[in-house]
Each structure stands twice: as structure tokens, then as C-alpha cells.
């Protein structure tokens, strides 16, 4: 897990959005470390991030595939924590692009 690099997925999406001249939906958030091979790697403190995104009113959260076991285990024990957020695991930059973010 990468510590402090979870902004990579959001930064990638911002640059891709700029290149396409298309706006990203305002109700989507991102977390994930983007590796040089365009893989999206797991990050630390993902549960806290999702809870914060839910509290802020976001509807969809793009998370690293590497964090899914941790996320789903928490969701089973505390289903109320994530509110109405749709959690979408992505393992690559291509999956982020295809996740319906535009």
C-alpha cells in the first residue's frame, strides 16, 4: 500500500479531463496510487476516505481494486458508514476512464 500518494487517481482523471476538454461529474471522488504502468494500486486509510466522501454527499467513489477486500469487510459490519455511495473498484487508468465519470 502506498502512503500519501492516494491523489494519483484524481490527478490522472483531472489531466485526462483537461486533455479531452470534458468535465468530470461533480458527484464522483477518486482515491488510488497510479503506478508507472498505469495500474491503480491500493492506498492506506481507504475506509476513512470513503466515509468522508459519503458525508460530503458524493454518489460514486472510485477506489483501487487492491482495497476491495478491506472495503467490503467494513461494509458488511457497518453498512451505515458508506451511506448511498456507489463504490467502484478500478485496477487501471483505463478502468477509471470507463467508469462513467464524464
mmCIF file with all atom_site columns, C-alpha atoms in Angstrom:
data_model
loop_
_atom_site.group_PDB
_atom_site.id
_atom_site.type_symbol
_atom_site.label_atom_id
_atom_site.label_alt_id
_atom_site.label_comp_id
_atom_site.label_asym_id
_atom_site.label_entity_id
_atom_site.label_seq_id
_atom_site.pdbx_PDB_ins_code
_atom_site.Cartn_x
_atom_site.Cartn_y
_atom_site.Cartn_z
_atom_site.occupancy
_atom_site.B_iso_or_equiv
_atom_site.pdbx_formal_charge
_atom_site.auth_seq_id
_atom_site.auth_comp_id
_atom_site.auth_asym_id
_atom_site.auth_atom_id
_atom_site.pdbx_PDB_model_num
ATOM 1   C CA . UNK A 1 1   ? 0.000   0.000  0.000   1.00 0.00 ? 1   UNK A CA 1
ATOM 2   C CA . UNK A 1 2   ? 1.195   3.459  -0.849  1.00 0.00 ? 2   UNK A CA 1
ATOM 3   C CA . UNK A 1 3   ? 1.078   6.094  1.862   1.00 0.00 ? 3   UNK A CA 1
ATOM 4   C CA . UNK A 1 4   ? 0.474   9.719  0.848   1.00 0.00 ? 4   UNK A CA 1
ATOM 5   C CA . UNK A 1 5   ? 0.045   9.024  -2.849  1.00 0.00 ? 5   UNK A CA 1
ATOM 6   C CA . UNK A 1 6   ? -3.699  8.442  -2.983  1.00 0.00 ? 6   UNK A CA 1
ATOM 7   C CA . UNK A 1 7   ? -4.237  11.597 -5.024  1.00 0.00 ? 7   UNK A CA 1
ATOM 8   C CA . UNK A 1 8   ? -2.824  9.858  -8.113  1.00 0.00 ? 8   UNK A CA 1
ATOM 9   C CA . UNK A 1 9   ? -6.174  8.642  -9.459  1.00 0.00 ? 9   UNK A CA 1
ATOM 10  C CA . UNK A 1 10  ? -7.709  12.091 -9.035  1.00 0.00 ? 10  UNK A CA 1
ATOM 11  C CA . UNK A 1 11  ? -4.719  13.788 -10.669 1.00 0.00 ? 11  UNK A CA 1
ATOM 12  C CA . UNK A 1 12  ? -4.794  11.353 -13.596 1.00 0.00 ? 12  UNK A CA 1
ATOM 13  C CA . UNK A 1 13  ? -8.511  12.000 -14.057 1.00 0.00 ? 13  UNK A CA 1
ATOM 14  C CA . UNK A 1 14  ? -8.018  15.771 -13.933 1.00 0.00 ? 14  UNK A CA 1
ATOM 15  C CA . UNK A 1 15  ? -5.312  15.682 -16.611 1.00 0.00 ? 15  UNK A CA 1
ATOM 16  C CA . UNK A 1 16  ? -7.314  13.285 -18.780 1.00 0.00 ? 16  UNK A CA 1
ATOM 17  C CA . UNK A 1 17  ? -10.383 15.503 -18.412 1.00 0.00 ? 17  UNK A CA 1
ATOM 18  C CA . UNK A 1 18  ? -8.337  18.519 -19.449 1.00 0.00 ? 18  UNK A CA 1
ATOM 19  C CA . UNK A 1 19  ? -6.914  16.700 -22.476 1.00 0.00 ? 19  UNK A CA 1
ATOM 20  C CA . UNK A 1 20  ? -10.418 15.693 -23.618 1.00 0.00 ? 20  UNK A CA 1
ATOM 21  C CA . UNK A 1 21  ? -11.946 19.045 -22.681 1.00 0.00 ? 21  UNK A CA 1
ATOM 22  C CA . UNK A 1 22  ? -14.683 17.150 -20.800 1.00 0.00 ? 22  UNK A CA 1
ATOM 23  C CA . UNK A 1 23  ? -15.780 17.798 -17.245 1.00 0.00 ? 23  UNK A CA 1
ATOM 24  C CA . UNK A 1 24  ? -15.752 15.057 -14.650 1.00 0.00 ? 24  UNK A CA 1
ATOM 25  C CA . UNK A 1 25  ? -19.056 14.581 -12.829 1.00 0.00 ? 25  UNK A CA 1
ATOM 26  C CA . UNK A 1 26  ? -19.125 16.608 -9.629  1.00 0.00 ? 26  UNK A CA 1
ATOM 27  C CA . UNK A 1 27  ? -20.547 13.758 -7.546  1.00 0.00 ? 27  UNK A CA 1
ATOM 28  C CA . UNK A 1 28  ? -17.588 11.408 -8.136  1.00 0.00 ? 28  UNK A CA 1
ATOM 29  C CA . UNK A 1 29  ? -14.460 11.097 -5.985  1.00 0.00 ? 29  UNK A CA 1
ATOM 30  C CA . UNK A 1 30  ? -11.227 9.176  -6.508  1.00 0.00 ? 30  UNK A CA 1
ATOM 31  C CA . UNK A 1 31  ? -8.556  7.556  -4.416  1.00 0.00 ? 31  UNK A CA 1
ATOM 32  C CA . UNK A 1 32  ? -5.674  5.440  -5.604  1.00 0.00 ? 32  UNK A CA 1
ATOM 33  C CA . UNK A 1 33  ? -1.966  5.427  -6.305  1.00 0.00 ? 33  UNK A CA 1
ATOM 34  C CA . UNK A 1 34  ? -1.264  5.435  -10.049 1.00 0.00 ? 34  UNK A CA 1
ATOM 35  C CA . UNK A 1 35  ? 1.857   3.414  -10.798 1.00 0.00 ? 35  UNK A CA 1
ATOM 36  C CA . UNK A 1 36  ? 4.066   3.986  -13.865 1.00 0.00 ? 36  UNK A CA 1
ATOM 37  C CA . UNK A 1 37  ? 2.401   1.042  -15.631 1.00 0.00 ? 37  UNK A CA 1
ATOM 38  C CA . UNK A 1 38  ? -0.983  2.825  -15.298 1.00 0.00 ? 38  UNK A CA 1
ATOM 39  C CA . UNK A 1 39  ? -2.103  0.383  -12.612 1.00 0.00 ? 39  UNK A CA 1
ATOM 40  C CA . UNK A 1 40  ? -4.127  1.816  -9.742  1.00 0.00 ? 40  UNK A CA 1
ATOM 41  C CA . UNK A 1 41  ? -2.665  0.483  -6.502  1.00 0.00 ? 41  UNK A CA 1
ATOM 42  C CA . UNK A 1 42  ? -4.152  0.272  -3.027  1.00 0.00 ? 42  UNK A CA 1
ATOM 43  C CA . UNK A 1 43  ? -3.826  3.099  -0.539  1.00 0.00 ? 43  UNK A CA 1
ATOM 44  C CA . UNK A 1 44  ? -3.938  3.493  3.220   1.00 0.00 ? 44  UNK A CA 1
ATOM 45  C CA . UNK A 1 45  ? -6.928  4.749  5.263   1.00 0.00 ? 45  UNK A CA 1
ATOM 46  C CA . UNK A 1 46  ? -9.418  4.000  2.473   1.00 0.00 ? 46  UNK A CA 1
ATOM 47  C CA . UNK A 1 47  ? -12.325 3.459  4.880   1.00 0.00 ? 47  UNK A CA 1
ATOM 48  C CA . UNK A 1 48  ? -11.912 6.919  6.395   1.00 0.00 ? 48  UNK A CA 1
ATOM 49  C CA . UNK A 1 49  ? -11.747 8.425  2.909   1.00 0.00 ? 49  UNK A CA 1
ATOM 50  C CA . UNK A 1 50  ? -14.957 6.731  1.769   1.00 0.00 ? 50  UNK A CA 1
ATOM 51  C CA . UNK A 1 51  ? -16.805 7.747  4.945   1.00 0.00 ? 51  UNK A CA 1
ATOM 52  C CA . UNK A 1 52  ? -15.691 11.350 4.413   1.00 0.00 ? 52  UNK A CA 1
ATOM 53  C CA . UNK A 1 53  ? -16.755 11.269 0.771   1.00 0.00 ? 53  UNK A CA 1
ATOM 54  C CA . UNK A 1 54  ? -20.143 9.881  1.798   1.00 0.00 ? 54  UNK A CA 1
ATOM 55  C CA . UNK A 1 55  ? -20.555 12.552 4.481   1.00 0.00 ? 55  UNK A CA 1
ATOM 56  C CA . UNK A 1 56  ? -19.784 15.184 1.844   1.00 0.00 ? 56  UNK A CA 1
ATOM 57  C CA . UNK A 1 57  ? -22.652 13.883 -0.306  1.00 0.00 ? 57  UNK A CA 1
ATOM 58  C CA . UNK A 1 58  ? -20.741 12.267 -3.141  1.00 0.00 ? 58  UNK A CA 1
ATOM 59  C CA . UNK A 1 59  ? -22.536 9.490  -5.020  1.00 0.00 ? 59  UNK A CA 1
ATOM 60  C CA . UNK A 1 60  ? -19.735 7.449  -6.596  1.00 0.00 ? 60  UNK A CA 1
ATOM 61  C CA . UNK A 1 61  ? -16.267 6.634  -5.294  1.00 0.00 ? 61  UNK A CA 1
ATOM 62  C CA . UNK A 1 62  ? -13.548 5.169  -7.493  1.00 0.00 ? 62  UNK A CA 1
ATOM 63  C CA . UNK A 1 63  ? -11.223 3.051  -5.340  1.00 0.00 ? 63  UNK A CA 1
ATOM 64  C CA . UNK A 1 64  ? -8.272  0.746  -6.028  1.00 0.00 ? 64  UNK A CA 1
ATOM 65  C CA . UNK A 1 65  ? -9.116  -2.897 -6.624  1.00 0.00 ? 65  UNK A CA 1
ATOM 66  C CA . UNK A 1 66  ? -6.429  -3.726 -4.068  1.00 0.00 ? 66  UNK A CA 1
ATOM 67  C CA . UNK A 1 67  ? -8.568  -2.208 -1.306  1.00 0.00 ? 67  UNK A CA 1
ATOM 68  C CA . UNK A 1 68  ? -11.820 -4.040 -2.098  1.00 0.00 ? 68  UNK A CA 1
ATOM 69  C CA . UNK A 1 69  ? -11.486 -6.815 0.498   1.00 0.00 ? 69  UNK A CA 1
ATOM 70  C CA . UNK A 1 70  ? -10.981 -4.237 3.241   1.00 0.00 ? 70  UNK A CA 1
ATOM 71  C CA . UNK A 1 71  ? -13.861 -2.085 1.958   1.00 0.00 ? 71  UNK A CA 1
ATOM 72  C CA . UNK A 1 72  ? -16.381 -4.907 1.626   1.00 0.00 ? 72  UNK A CA 1
ATOM 73  C CA . UNK A 1 73  ? -15.446 -6.349 5.030   1.00 0.00 ? 73  UNK A CA 1
ATOM 74  C CA . UNK A 1 74  ? -16.119 -2.961 6.618   1.00 0.00 ? 74  UNK A CA 1
ATOM 75  C CA . UNK A 1 75  ? -19.323 -2.520 4.630   1.00 0.00 ? 75  UNK A CA 1
ATOM 76  C CA . UNK A 1 76  ? -20.651 -5.874 5.896   1.00 0.00 ? 76  UNK A CA 1
ATOM 77  C CA . UNK A 1 77  ? -20.004 -4.889 9.518   1.00 0.00 ? 77  UNK A CA 1
ATOM 78  C CA . UNK A 1 78  ? -21.025 -1.212 9.267   1.00 0.00 ? 78  UNK A CA 1
ATOM 79  C CA . UNK A 1 79  ? -23.346 -0.738 6.264   1.00 0.00 ? 79  UNK A CA 1
ATOM 80  C CA . UNK A 1 80  ? -24.472 2.662  7.520   1.00 0.00 ? 80  UNK A CA 1
ATOM 81  C CA . UNK A 1 81  ? -20.964 4.166  7.238   1.00 0.00 ? 81  UNK A CA 1
ATOM 82  C CA . UNK A 1 82  ? -20.966 4.456  3.451   1.00 0.00 ? 82  UNK A CA 1
ATOM 83  C CA . UNK A 1 83  ? -24.470 5.894  3.044   1.00 0.00 ? 83  UNK A CA 1
ATOM 84  C CA . UNK A 1 84  ? -25.679 5.891  -0.556  1.00 0.00 ? 84  UNK A CA 1
ATOM 85  C CA . UNK A 1 85  ? -22.216 5.876  -2.109  1.00 0.00 ? 85  UNK A CA 1
ATOM 86  C CA . UNK A 1 86  ? -21.616 3.519  -5.020  1.00 0.00 ? 86  UNK A CA 1
ATOM 87  C CA . UNK A 1 87  ? -18.147 2.027  -4.656  1.00 0.00 ? 87  UNK A CA 1
ATOM 88  C CA . UNK A 1 88  ? -16.458 1.250  -7.951  1.00 0.00 ? 88  UNK A CA 1
ATOM 89  C CA . UNK A 1 89  ? -13.156 -0.669 -7.779  1.00 0.00 ? 89  UNK A CA 1
ATOM 90  C CA . UNK A 1 90  ? -10.688 0.068  -10.579 1.00 0.00 ? 90  UNK A CA 1
ATOM 91  C CA . UNK A 1 91  ? -7.338  -1.581 -11.171 1.00 0.00 ? 91  UNK A CA 1
ATOM 92  C CA . UNK A 1 92  ? -6.093  0.563  -14.044 1.00 0.00 ? 92  UNK A CA 1
ATOM 93  C CA . UNK A 1 93  ? -6.371  4.022  -15.542 1.00 0.00 ? 93  UNK A CA 1
ATOM 94  C CA . UNK A 1 94  ? -8.408  2.564  -18.404 1.00 0.00 ? 94  UNK A CA 1
ATOM 95  C CA . UNK A 1 95  ? -10.961 1.245  -15.911 1.00 0.00 ? 95  UNK A CA 1
ATOM 96  C CA . UNK A 1 96  ? -11.220 4.722  -14.371 1.00 0.00 ? 96  UNK A CA 1
ATOM 97  C CA . UNK A 1 97  ? -11.923 6.222  -17.794 1.00 0.00 ? 97  UNK A CA 1
ATOM 98  C CA . UNK A 1 98  ? -14.624 3.621  -18.437 1.00 0.00 ? 98  UNK A CA 1
ATOM 99  C CA . UNK A 1 99  ? -16.239 4.047  -15.001 1.00 0.00 ? 99  UNK A CA 1
ATOM 100 C CA . UNK A 1 100 ? -18.804 6.622  -16.140 1.00 0.00 ? 100 UNK A CA 1
ATOM 101 C CA . UNK A 1 101 ? -17.032 9.636  -14.709 1.00 0.00 ? 101 UNK A CA 1
ATOM 102 C CA . UNK A 1 102 ? -17.880 12.044 -17.538 1.00 0.00 ? 102 UNK A CA 1
#
